[in-house]
Amino acid sequence: MLKAKDYKSDVKPIWCPGCGHYSVLNAITKAFSALEQAPESSVLVSGIGCSSRLPAYVNSYGFHGVHGRALPVAAGLKVARPELNVIALGGDGDGFSIGGNHFIHACRRNVNIVYVVMDNEVYGMTKGQASPTTPEHWDHSKLTPHGPEVRPFQPCAIALAAGASFIARGHSGDPNGLAKILYDAVQHPGFAFVQVLSQCVTFCPEQAQWKDIVHLEEVCTADPVAAANFLHGDDGFAKGVFYRNPRPVWPVTHEQQGSSDIRRGFAL
Ligand SMILES: Cc1ncc(C[n+]2csc(CCOP(=O)(O)OP(=O)(O)O)c2C)c(N)n1
Ligand code: SF4
């Protein structure tokens, strides 16, 4: 059995010291070790952002793509190569702003992939602009000196409304708890969405306080109404698996095709 450290690549991360994304990397490698994943059986697909650098640091296949486009690449890959374990990942800017429409339709489609969003409520890579999950009155960016003055995007509630069949939230301050969530997410048949509160120490140093306010909730349900009630009262700092309700994965009505079938289908 490979140890977590065996899933680290030889590339040294260039995140700021103390960035939450280091812990997410640790949690992913711990989960791979616990799942006894062969490195070549997994693919990590990302967009652009500090968080989206993560595939380079993992000893598996990886695809560092275009800003906001991790999910369509990951879904296409899974449909063409169903035997692979496909994990899409990125940041809140990547996933909920430019990639927001893909997020909704990935939940709806229920392709059997995991989507990990490292949510630091800011655009870290482009130097601290407000993102869709930035608090309404966060005034640290010169672009929004009075705060974005917009209600933050609610990723878990939106995932539920759009049809995701597994919804969870973890915290970078708890890599072991996050590894357990990822373990469950990989085994879930269908679209598994995991929001991770992952601090940006450079542009949001106040996020160091998250460790004091994050709280574990044992609320996992298969009832969408119960999950909706919980998520609408959620303070955004609960962690745990909130909803798990397997339903048919896409593609449902057609036999899954291998890549050679697809090549034949496109042959002139
Ligand atoms: C099409 C396109 N638009 C804008 C950018 C600039 N850009 C690069 S990363 C990024 C945001 C990254 O923020 P987030 O996804 O929250 O990740 P973080 O860096 O915080 O981990 C943006 C807007 C880009 N690379 N491509
Ligand atoms: S800017 Fe923020 S998100 Fe990017 S590496 Fe530094 S701490 Fe992490």
PDB file of C-alpha atoms and ligand atoms in Angstrom:
ATOM      1  CA  MET A   1       0.000   0.000   0.000  1.00  0.00           C
ATOM      2  CA  LEU A   2       1.338   3.447  -0.916  1.00  0.00           C
ATOM      3  CA  LYS A   3       1.641   6.043   1.835  1.00  0.00           C
ATOM      4  CA  ALA A   4       0.210   9.553   1.485  1.00  0.00           C
ATOM      5  CA  LYS A   5       3.666  10.982   0.768  1.00  0.00           C
ATOM      6  CA  ASP A   6       4.037   8.589  -2.189  1.00  0.00           C
ATOM      7  CA  TYR A   7       1.192  10.470  -3.906  1.00  0.00           C
ATOM      8  CA  LYS A   8       3.172  13.746  -3.808  1.00  0.00           C
ATOM      9  CA  SER A   9       4.972  14.602  -7.052  1.00  0.00           C
ATOM     10  CA  ASP A  10       8.529  15.931  -7.231  1.00  0.00           C
ATOM     11  CA  VAL A  11       7.243  19.439  -7.991  1.00  0.00           C
ATOM     12  CA  LYS A  12       7.512  21.754  -4.982  1.00  0.00           C
ATOM     13  CA  PRO A  13       4.379  23.883  -4.363  1.00  0.00           C
ATOM     14  CA  ILE A  14       4.862  27.626  -4.788  1.00  0.00           C
ATOM     15  CA  TRP A  15       1.882  28.676  -2.654  1.00  0.00           C
ATOM     16  CA  CYS A  16       2.482  31.300   0.061  1.00  0.00           C
ATOM     17  CA  PRO A  17       3.642  29.781   3.372  1.00  0.00           C
ATOM     18  CA  GLY A  18       0.490  29.079   5.407  1.00  0.00           C
ATOM     19  CA  CYS A  19      -1.873  28.919   2.401  1.00  0.00           C
ATOM     20  CA  GLY A  20      -4.772  26.542   3.077  1.00  0.00           C
ATOM     21  CA  HIS A  21      -4.249  24.782  -0.247  1.00  0.00           C
ATOM     22  CA  TYR A  22      -1.268  22.867   1.252  1.00  0.00           C
ATOM     23  CA  SER A  23      -3.680  21.090   3.602  1.00  0.00           C
ATOM     24  CA  VAL A  24      -6.041  20.257   0.777  1.00  0.00           C
ATOM     25  CA  LEU A  25      -3.099  18.678  -1.062  1.00  0.00           C
ATOM     26  CA  ASN A  26      -2.316  16.657   2.082  1.00  0.00           C
ATOM     27  CA  ALA A  27      -5.940  15.580   2.420  1.00  0.00           C
ATOM     28  CA  ILE A  28      -6.080  14.420  -1.215  1.00  0.00           C
ATOM     29  CA  THR A  29      -2.923  12.325  -0.865  1.00  0.00           C
ATOM     30  CA  LYS A  30      -4.204  10.856   2.432  1.00  0.00           C
ATOM     31  CA  ALA A  31      -7.501   9.935   0.794  1.00  0.00           C
ATOM     32  CA  PHE A  32      -5.707   8.338  -2.181  1.00  0.00           C
ATOM     33  CA  SER A  33      -3.594   6.279   0.208  1.00  0.00           C
ATOM     34  CA  ALA A  34      -6.650   5.153   2.202  1.00  0.00           C
ATOM     35  CA  LEU A  35      -8.478   4.277  -1.017  1.00  0.00           C
ATOM     36  CA  GLU A  36      -5.398   2.357  -2.209  1.00  0.00           C
ATOM     37  CA  GLN A  37      -5.623   4.203  -5.524  1.00  0.00           C
ATOM     38  CA  ALA A  38      -3.018   3.287  -8.127  1.00  0.00           C
ATOM     39  CA  PRO A  39      -1.487   6.667  -9.121  1.00  0.00           C
ATOM     40  CA  GLU A  40      -2.255   5.995 -12.775  1.00  0.00           C
ATOM     41  CA  SER A  41      -5.947   5.321 -12.055  1.00  0.00           C
ATOM     42  CA  SER A  42      -6.700   8.943 -11.088  1.00  0.00           C
ATOM     43  CA  VAL A  43      -6.805  12.211 -12.996  1.00  0.00           C
ATOM     44  CA  LEU A  44      -6.927  15.653 -11.387  1.00  0.00           C
ATOM     45  CA  VAL A  45      -8.393  18.340 -13.651  1.00  0.00           C
ATOM     46  CA  SER A  46      -8.198  22.040 -12.814  1.00  0.00           C
ATOM     47  CA  GLY A  47      -8.785  25.502 -14.229  1.00  0.00           C
ATOM     48  CA  ILE A  48      -6.653  28.551 -13.320  1.00  0.00           C
ATOM     49  CA  GLY A  49      -5.849  30.062  -9.935  1.00  0.00           C
ATOM     50  CA  CYS A  50      -3.513  29.322  -7.010  1.00  0.00           C
ATOM     51  CA  SER A  51      -5.723  26.345  -6.092  1.00  0.00           C
ATOM     52  CA  SER A  52      -5.711  25.078  -9.669  1.00  0.00           C
ATOM     53  CA  ARG A  53      -1.949  24.468  -9.468  1.00  0.00           C
ATOM     54  CA  LEU A  54      -2.673  21.454  -7.290  1.00  0.00           C
ATOM     55  CA  PRO A  55      -2.586  18.711  -9.992  1.00  0.00           C
ATOM     56  CA  ALA A  56       1.119  19.429 -10.588  1.00  0.00           C
ATOM     57  CA  TYR A  57       1.863  18.455  -7.000  1.00  0.00           C
ATOM     58  CA  VAL A  58       0.148  15.048  -7.070  1.00  0.00           C
ATOM     59  CA  ASN A  59       1.597  11.823  -8.403  1.00  0.00           C
ATOM     60  CA  SER A  60      -1.336  11.003 -10.715  1.00  0.00           C
ATOM     61  CA  TYR A  61      -2.408  12.144 -14.160  1.00  0.00           C
ATOM     62  CA  GLY A  62      -3.304  15.824 -14.289  1.00  0.00           C
ATOM     63  CA  PHE A  63      -4.741  18.460 -16.590  1.00  0.00           C
ATOM     64  CA  HIS A  64      -4.235  22.175 -15.869  1.00  0.00           C
ATOM     65  CA  GLY A  65      -6.728  23.772 -18.171  1.00  0.00           C
ATOM     66  CA  VAL A  66      -8.441  27.054 -18.902  1.00  0.00           C
ATOM     67  CA  HIS A  67      -9.980  29.360 -16.262  1.00  0.00           C
ATOM     68  CA  GLY A  68     -13.434  28.072 -15.265  1.00  0.00           C
ATOM     69  CA  ARG A  69     -13.384  25.037 -17.525  1.00  0.00           C
ATOM     70  CA  ALA A  70     -12.301  22.173 -15.250  1.00  0.00           C
ATOM     71  CA  LEU A  71     -15.770  20.607 -15.074  1.00  0.00           C
ATOM     72  CA  PRO A  72     -16.538  20.128 -18.783  1.00  0.00           C
ATOM     73  CA  VAL A  73     -13.051  18.675 -19.309  1.00  0.00           C
ATOM     74  CA  ALA A  74     -13.472  16.361 -16.303  1.00  0.00           C
ATOM     75  CA  ALA A  75     -16.963  15.267 -17.359  1.00  0.00           C
ATOM     76  CA  GLY A  76     -15.854  14.560 -20.925  1.00  0.00           C
ATOM     77  CA  LEU A  77     -12.875  12.598 -19.665  1.00  0.00           C
ATOM     78  CA  LYS A  78     -15.053  10.491 -17.362  1.00  0.00           C
ATOM     79  CA  VAL A  79     -17.517   9.703 -20.130  1.00  0.00           C
ATOM     80  CA  ALA A  80     -14.705   8.692 -22.509  1.00  0.00           C
ATOM     81  CA  ARG A  81     -12.686   6.783 -19.878  1.00  0.00           C
ATOM     82  CA  PRO A  82     -15.187   5.578 -17.229  1.00  0.00           C
ATOM     83  CA  GLU A  83     -12.588   3.365 -15.555  1.00  0.00           C
ATOM     84  CA  LEU A  84     -10.627   6.442 -14.382  1.00  0.00           C
ATOM     85  CA  ASN A  85     -11.225   8.166 -11.081  1.00  0.00           C
ATOM     86  CA  VAL A  86     -11.731  11.804 -12.111  1.00  0.00           C
ATOM     87  CA  ILE A  87     -11.432  14.696  -9.658  1.00  0.00           C
ATOM     88  CA  ALA A  88     -11.988  18.271 -10.788  1.00  0.00           C
ATOM     89  CA  LEU A  89     -10.724  21.029  -8.526  1.00  0.00           C
ATOM     90  CA  GLY A  90     -10.087  24.745  -8.324  1.00  0.00           C
ATOM     91  CA  GLY A  91     -11.034  27.930  -6.529  1.00  0.00           C
ATOM     92  CA  ASP A  92     -14.227  29.845  -5.835  1.00  0.00           C
ATOM     93  CA  GLY A  93     -13.445  32.374  -8.582  1.00  0.00           C
ATOM     94  CA  ASP A  94     -12.727  29.621 -11.058  1.00  0.00           C
ATOM     95  CA  GLY A  95     -15.710  27.487 -10.097  1.00  0.00           C
ATOM     96  CA  PHE A  96     -18.472  29.927  -9.172  1.00  0.00           C
ATOM     97  CA  SER A  97     -17.752  32.974 -11.325  1.00  0.00           C
ATOM     98  CA  ILE A  98     -16.384  32.246 -14.802  1.00  0.00           C
ATOM     99  CA  GLY A  99     -17.198  28.543 -14.329  1.00  0.00           C
ATOM    100  CA  GLY A 100     -20.530  29.059 -12.551  1.00  0.00           C
ATOM    101  CA  ASN A 101     -22.702  27.852 -15.377  1.00  0.00           C
ATOM    102  CA  HIS A 102     -20.641  24.676 -15.715  1.00  0.00           C
ATOM    103  CA  PHE A 103     -21.075  24.101 -11.978  1.00  0.00           C
ATOM    104  CA  ILE A 104     -24.860  24.198 -12.193  1.00  0.00           C
ATOM    105  CA  HIS A 105     -25.021  21.876 -15.171  1.00  0.00           C
ATOM    106  CA  ALA A 106     -22.477  19.434 -13.726  1.00  0.00           C
ATOM    107  CA  CYS A 107     -24.708  19.096 -10.637  1.00  0.00           C
ATOM    108  CA  ARG A 108     -27.712  18.579 -12.875  1.00  0.00           C
ATOM    109  CA  ARG A 109     -26.000  16.055 -15.133  1.00  0.00           C
ATOM    110  CA  ASN A 110     -24.660  13.879 -12.294  1.00  0.00           C
ATOM    111  CA  VAL A 111     -21.567  12.550 -14.069  1.00  0.00           C
ATOM    112  CA  ASN A 112     -19.600  10.297 -11.692  1.00  0.00           C
ATOM    113  CA  ILE A 113     -16.833  12.749 -10.744  1.00  0.00           C
ATOM    114  CA  VAL A 114     -15.712  14.599  -7.609  1.00  0.00           C
ATOM    115  CA  TYR A 115     -15.500  18.399  -7.594  1.00  0.00           C
ATOM    116  CA  VAL A 116     -13.368  20.025  -4.891  1.00  0.00           C
ATOM    117  CA  VAL A 117     -13.586  23.809  -4.623  1.00  0.00           C
ATOM    118  CA  MET A 118     -10.949  25.460  -2.432  1.00  0.00           C
ATOM    119  CA  ASP A 119     -12.999  28.425  -1.292  1.00  0.00           C
ATOM    120  CA  ASN A 120     -10.972  31.331   0.132  1.00  0.00           C
ATOM    121  CA  GLU A 121     -13.667  33.888  -0.753  1.00  0.00           C
ATOM    122  CA  VAL A 122     -11.194  35.801  -2.908  1.00  0.00           C
ATOM    123  CA  TYR A 123      -9.258  35.738  -6.190  1.00  0.00           C
ATOM    124  CA  GLY A 124      -5.865  34.830  -4.716  1.00  0.00           C
ATOM    125  CA  MET A 125      -3.808  34.493  -7.880  1.00  0.00           C
ATOM    126  CA  THR A 126      -4.867  37.876  -9.300  1.00  0.00           C
ATOM    127  CA  LYS A 127      -4.128  39.669  -6.025  1.00  0.00           C
ATOM    128  CA  GLY A 128      -7.189  39.773  -3.880  1.00  0.00           C
ATOM    129  CA  GLN A 129     -10.243  40.929  -5.803  1.00  0.00           C
ATOM    130  CA  ALA A 130     -13.714  39.976  -4.546  1.00  0.00           C
ATOM    131  CA  SER A 131     -15.090  36.647  -5.734  1.00  0.00           C
ATOM    132  CA  PRO A 132     -18.675  35.323  -5.728  1.00  0.00           C
ATOM    133  CA  THR A 133     -18.313  34.052  -2.131  1.00  0.00           C
ATOM    134  CA  THR A 134     -16.712  37.223  -0.702  1.00  0.00           C
ATOM    135  CA  PRO A 135     -18.703  38.570   2.255  1.00  0.00           C
ATOM    136  CA  GLU A 136     -20.931  41.511   1.352  1.00  0.00           C
ATOM    137  CA  HIS A 137     -18.993  44.096   3.403  1.00  0.00           C
ATOM    138  CA  TRP A 138     -15.404  42.850   2.912  1.00  0.00           C
ATOM    139  CA  ASP A 139     -13.600  46.096   2.069  1.00  0.00           C
ATOM    140  CA  HIS A 140      -9.949  44.981   1.678  1.00  0.00           C
ATOM    141  CA  SER A 141      -9.826  45.348  -2.101  1.00  0.00           C
ATOM    142  CA  LYS A 142      -9.294  48.750  -3.728  1.00  0.00           C
ATOM    143  CA  LEU A 143     -11.705  47.616  -6.447  1.00  0.00           C
ATOM    144  CA  THR A 144     -14.526  47.256  -3.903  1.00  0.00           C
ATOM    145  CA  PRO A 145     -13.602  49.721  -1.119  1.00  0.00           C
ATOM    146  CA  HIS A 146     -17.102  49.475   0.401  1.00  0.00           C
ATOM    147  CA  GLY A 147     -17.281  45.708  -0.065  1.00  0.00           C
ATOM    148  CA  PRO A 148     -18.855  43.956  -3.038  1.00  0.00           C
ATOM    149  CA  GLU A 149     -22.297  44.827  -1.594  1.00  0.00           C
ATOM    150  CA  VAL A 150     -23.718  41.689  -3.154  1.00  0.00           C
ATOM    151  CA  ARG A 151     -25.142  38.682  -1.351  1.00  0.00           C
ATOM    152  CA  PRO A 152     -22.499  35.902  -1.460  1.00  0.00           C
ATOM    153  CA  PHE A 153     -23.062  32.854  -3.647  1.00  0.00           C
ATOM    154  CA  GLN A 154     -24.226  29.828  -1.575  1.00  0.00           C
ATOM    155  CA  PRO A 155     -22.351  26.883  -3.144  1.00  0.00           C
ATOM    156  CA  CYS A 156     -23.889  23.996  -1.187  1.00  0.00           C
ATOM    157  CA  ALA A 157     -27.478  25.255  -1.404  1.00  0.00           C
ATOM    158  CA  ILE A 158     -27.057  25.907  -5.130  1.00  0.00           C
ATOM    159  CA  ALA A 159     -25.530  22.441  -5.638  1.00  0.00           C
ATOM    160  CA  LEU A 160     -28.564  20.901  -3.933  1.00  0.00           C
ATOM    161  CA  ALA A 161     -31.053  22.918  -5.984  1.00  0.00           C
ATOM    162  CA  ALA A 162     -29.187  21.996  -9.194  1.00  0.00           C
ATOM    163  CA  GLY A 163     -29.245  18.267  -8.442  1.00  0.00           C
ATOM    164  CA  ALA A 164     -25.843  17.285  -6.967  1.00  0.00           C
ATOM    165  CA  SER A 165     -26.171  13.883  -5.306  1.00  0.00           C
ATOM    166  CA  PHE A 166     -23.378  14.338  -2.703  1.00  0.00           C
ATOM    167  CA  ILE A 167     -22.719  17.644  -0.933  1.00  0.00           C
ATOM    168  CA  ALA A 168     -20.100  18.248   1.759  1.00  0.00           C
ATOM    169  CA  ARG A 169     -17.926  20.948   3.279  1.00  0.00           C
ATOM    170  CA  GLY A 170     -14.449  20.580   4.771  1.00  0.00           C
ATOM    171  CA  HIS A 171     -11.849  22.917   6.239  1.00  0.00           C
ATOM    172  CA  SER A 172      -8.160  23.233   5.418  1.00  0.00           C
ATOM    173  CA  GLY A 173      -7.480  23.412   9.171  1.00  0.00           C
ATOM    174  CA  ASP A 174      -8.693  19.810   9.471  1.00  0.00           C
ATOM    175  CA  PRO A 175      -6.893  17.752   6.796  1.00  0.00           C
ATOM    176  CA  ASN A 176      -7.827  14.435   8.445  1.00  0.00           C
ATOM    177  CA  GLY A 177     -11.533  15.298   8.480  1.00  0.00           C
ATOM    178  CA  LEU A 178     -11.260  16.503   4.894  1.00  0.00           C
ATOM    179  CA  ALA A 179      -9.477  13.289   3.848  1.00  0.00           C
ATOM    180  CA  LYS A 180     -12.434  11.289   5.246  1.00  0.00           C
ATOM    181  CA  ILE A 181     -14.899  13.443   3.304  1.00  0.00           C
ATOM    182  CA  LEU A 182     -12.855  12.986   0.105  1.00  0.00           C
ATOM    183  CA  TYR A 183     -12.710   9.238   0.713  1.00  0.00           C
ATOM    184  CA  ASP A 184     -16.525   9.152   0.795  1.00  0.00           C
ATOM    185  CA  ALA A 185     -16.828  11.529  -2.159  1.00  0.00           C
ATOM    186  CA  VAL A 186     -14.634   9.355  -4.408  1.00  0.00           C
ATOM    187  CA  GLN A 187     -16.727   6.302  -3.564  1.00  0.00           C
ATOM    188  CA  HIS A 188     -20.031   8.065  -4.172  1.00  0.00           C
ATOM    189  CA  PRO A 189     -21.556   7.059  -7.524  1.00  0.00           C
ATOM    190  CA  GLY A 190     -22.462  10.412  -9.102  1.00  0.00           C
ATOM    191  CA  PHE A 191     -21.470  14.070  -8.881  1.00  0.00           C
ATOM    192  CA  ALA A 192     -19.886  14.711  -5.485  1.00  0.00           C
ATOM    193  CA  PHE A 193     -19.386  18.366  -4.571  1.00  0.00           C
ATOM    194  CA  VAL A 194     -16.962  19.235  -1.754  1.00  0.00           C
ATOM    195  CA  GLN A 195     -16.576  22.880  -0.737  1.00  0.00           C
ATOM    196  CA  VAL A 196     -13.376  23.397   1.262  1.00  0.00           C
ATOM    197  CA  LEU A 197     -12.862  26.517   3.370  1.00  0.00           C
ATOM    198  CA  SER A 198      -9.184  27.042   2.446  1.00  0.00           C
ATOM    199  CA  GLN A 199      -7.616  30.183   3.839  1.00  0.00           C
ATOM    200  CA  CYS A 200      -5.768  32.786   1.747  1.00  0.00           C
ATOM    201  CA  VAL A 201      -3.279  34.062   4.316  1.00  0.00           C
ATOM    202  CA  THR A 202      -2.011  36.798   1.997  1.00  0.00           C
ATOM    203  CA  PHE A 203      -5.180  38.635   0.980  1.00  0.00           C
ATOM    204  CA  CYS A 204      -7.557  37.519   3.769  1.00  0.00           C
ATOM    205  CA  PRO A 205      -5.411  37.060   6.917  1.00  0.00           C
ATOM    206  CA  GLU A 206      -8.622  37.269   8.961  1.00  0.00           C
ATOM    207  CA  GLN A 207      -9.458  33.751   7.696  1.00  0.00           C
ATOM    208  CA  ALA A 208      -7.024  32.410  10.332  1.00  0.00           C
ATOM    209  CA  GLN A 209     -10.049  32.780  12.660  1.00  0.00           C
ATOM    210  CA  TRP A 210     -11.955  30.129  10.719  1.00  0.00           C
ATOM    211  CA  LYS A 211     -10.394  27.467  12.944  1.00  0.00           C
ATOM    212  CA  ASP A 212     -12.350  28.941  15.897  1.00  0.00           C
ATOM    213  CA  ILE A 213     -15.719  29.108  14.172  1.00  0.00           C
ATOM    214  CA  VAL A 214     -15.826  25.989  11.993  1.00  0.00           C
ATOM    215  CA  HIS A 215     -18.045  23.360  13.615  1.00  0.00           C
ATOM    216  CA  LEU A 216     -18.738  19.726  12.809  1.00  0.00           C
ATOM    217  CA  GLU A 217     -22.354  18.871  11.911  1.00  0.00           C
ATOM    218  CA  GLU A 218     -23.568  15.257  11.764  1.00  0.00           C
ATOM    219  CA  VAL A 219     -26.505  16.107   9.538  1.00  0.00           C
ATOM    220  CA  CYS A 220     -26.066  13.848   6.524  1.00  0.00           C
ATOM    221  CA  THR A 221     -29.452  13.150   4.955  1.00  0.00           C
ATOM    222  CA  ALA A 222     -30.852  11.664   1.750  1.00  0.00           C
ATOM    223  CA  ASP A 223     -33.918  13.907   2.014  1.00  0.00           C
ATOM    224  CA  PRO A 224     -33.554  17.006  -0.200  1.00  0.00           C
ATOM    225  CA  VAL A 225     -36.130  18.957   1.829  1.00  0.00           C
ATOM    226  CA  ALA A 226     -34.262  18.290   5.101  1.00  0.00           C
ATOM    227  CA  ALA A 227     -30.981  19.192   3.387  1.00  0.00           C
ATOM    228  CA  ALA A 228     -32.496  22.422   1.997  1.00  0.00           C
ATOM    229  CA  ASN A 229     -33.802  23.370   5.448  1.00  0.00           C
ATOM    230  CA  PHE A 230     -30.375  22.788   6.946  1.00  0.00           C
ATOM    231  CA  LEU A 231     -28.501  24.654   4.208  1.00  0.00           C
ATOM    232  CA  HIS A 232     -30.795  27.681   4.339  1.00  0.00           C
ATOM    233  CA  GLY A 233     -30.039  28.063   8.051  1.00  0.00           C
ATOM    234  CA  ASP A 234     -26.334  27.297   7.550  1.00  0.00           C
ATOM    235  CA  ASP A 235     -23.818  29.865   8.798  1.00  0.00           C
ATOM    236  CA  GLY A 236     -21.304  28.778   6.143  1.00  0.00           C
ATOM    237  CA  PHE A 237     -18.932  27.284   8.723  1.00  0.00           C
ATOM    238  CA  ALA A 238     -20.519  23.880   9.303  1.00  0.00           C
ATOM    239  CA  LYS A 239     -18.372  21.006   8.086  1.00  0.00           C
ATOM    240  CA  GLY A 240     -19.332  17.427   7.292  1.00  0.00           C
ATOM    241  CA  VAL A 241     -21.246  15.517   4.660  1.00  0.00           C
ATOM    242  CA  PHE A 242     -24.646  17.239   4.376  1.00  0.00           C
ATOM    243  CA  TYR A 243     -26.418  15.298   1.641  1.00  0.00           C
ATOM    244  CA  ARG A 244     -25.946  11.930  -0.020  1.00  0.00           C
ATOM    245  CA  ASN A 245     -28.633  10.548  -2.298  1.00  0.00           C
ATOM    246  CA  PRO A 246     -27.386   8.414  -5.225  1.00  0.00           C
ATOM    247  CA  ARG A 247     -29.397   8.717  -8.440  1.00  0.00           C
ATOM    248  CA  PRO A 248     -28.722   7.564 -12.008  1.00  0.00           C
ATOM    249  CA  VAL A 249     -25.416   8.862 -13.312  1.00  0.00           C
ATOM    250  CA  TRP A 250     -25.022  10.399 -16.760  1.00  0.00           C
ATOM    251  CA  PRO A 251     -24.876   9.022 -19.446  1.00  0.00           C
ATOM    252  CA  VAL A 252     -27.921   7.011 -18.411  1.00  0.00           C
ATOM    253  CA  THR A 253     -29.609   5.845 -21.550  1.00  0.00           C
ATOM    254  CA  HIS A 254     -26.610   5.007 -23.717  1.00  0.00           C
ATOM    255  CA  GLU A 255     -24.008   2.392 -23.122  1.00  0.00           C
ATOM    256  CA  GLN A 256     -20.785   4.055 -22.015  1.00  0.00           C
ATOM    257  CA  GLN A 257     -18.382   4.293 -24.921  1.00  0.00           C
ATOM    258  CA  GLY A 258     -14.642   3.764 -24.849  1.00  0.00           C
ATOM    259  CA  SER A 259     -12.385   6.303 -26.568  1.00  0.00           C
ATOM    260  CA  SER A 260     -11.910   3.996 -29.582  1.00  0.00           C
ATOM    261  CA  ASP A 261     -15.718   3.919 -30.079  1.00  0.00           C
ATOM    262  CA  ILE A 262     -15.762   7.706 -29.947  1.00  0.00           C
ATOM    263  CA  ARG A 263     -12.894   7.903 -32.492  1.00  0.00           C
ATOM    264  CA  ARG A 264     -14.863   5.559 -34.778  1.00  0.00           C
ATOM    265  CA  GLY A 265     -17.979   7.692 -34.315  1.00  0.00           C
ATOM    266  CA  PHE A 266     -16.119  10.807 -35.502  1.00  0.00           C
ATOM    267  CA  ALA A 267     -14.374   9.066 -38.417  1.00  0.00           C
ATOM    268  CA  LEU A 268     -15.135  10.598 -41.802  1.00  0.00           C
TER     269      LEU A 268
HETATM  270  C1  LIG B   1     -10.312  33.763 -19.163  1.00  0.00           C
HETATM  271  C2  LIG B   1      -9.529  34.271 -17.992  1.00  0.00           C
HETATM  272  N1  LIG B   1     -10.021  35.312 -17.289  1.00  0.00           N
HETATM  273  C3  LIG B   1      -9.345  35.779 -16.219  1.00  0.00           C
HETATM  274  C4  LIG B   1      -8.151  35.195 -15.857  1.00  0.00           C
HETATM  275  C5  LIG B   1      -7.394  35.771 -14.678  1.00  0.00           C
HETATM  276  N2  LIG B   1      -7.441  34.911 -13.509  1.00  0.00           N
HETATM  277  C6  LIG B   1      -6.441  34.034 -13.240  1.00  0.00           C
HETATM  278  S1  LIG B   1      -6.693  33.200 -11.795  1.00  0.00           S
HETATM  279  C7  LIG B   1      -8.136  34.057 -11.520  1.00  0.00           C
HETATM  280  C8  LIG B   1      -8.951  33.864 -10.271  1.00  0.00           C
HETATM  281  C9  LIG B   1      -8.494  32.782  -9.373  1.00  0.00           C
HETATM  282  O1  LIG B   1      -9.226  32.802  -8.190  1.00  0.00           O
HETATM  283  P1  LIG B   1      -9.776  31.500  -7.530  1.00  0.00           P
HETATM  284  O2  LIG B   1     -10.374  30.595  -8.531  1.00  0.00           O
HETATM  285  O3  LIG B   1     -10.686  31.901  -6.422  1.00  0.00           O
HETATM  286  O4  LIG B   1      -8.480  30.756  -7.003  1.00  0.00           O
HETATM  287  P2  LIG B   1      -7.371  31.137  -5.916  1.00  0.00           P
HETATM  288  O5  LIG B   1      -6.278  31.804  -6.694  1.00  0.00           O
HETATM  289  O6  LIG B   1      -8.005  32.043  -4.917  1.00  0.00           O
HETATM  290  O7  LIG B   1      -6.970  29.823  -5.350  1.00  0.00           O
HETATM  291  C10 LIG B   1      -8.415  34.952 -12.543  1.00  0.00           C
HETATM  292  C11 LIG B   1      -9.593  35.857 -12.592  1.00  0.00           C
HETATM  293  C12 LIG B   1      -7.676  34.108 -16.616  1.00  0.00           C
HETATM  294  N3  LIG B   1      -6.534  33.469 -16.311  1.00  0.00           N
HETATM  295  N4  LIG B   1      -8.376  33.670 -17.686  1.00  0.00           N
HETATM  296  S1  SF4 B   2      -2.275  34.304  -2.738  1.00  0.00           S
HETATM  297 FE1  SF4 B   2      -3.616  33.313  -1.220  1.00  0.00          FE
HETATM  298  S2  SF4 B   2      -4.504  31.551  -2.323  1.00  0.00           S
HETATM  299 FE2  SF4 B   2      -2.675  32.222  -3.466  1.00  0.00          FE
HETATM  300  S3  SF4 B   2      -0.974  30.977  -2.688  1.00  0.00           S
HETATM  301 FE3  SF4 B   2      -0.999  32.892  -1.522  1.00  0.00          FE
HETATM  302  S4  SF4 B   2      -2.235  32.422   0.303  1.00  0.00           S
HETATM  303 FE4  SF4 B   2      -2.678  30.833  -1.206  1.00  0.00          FE
END
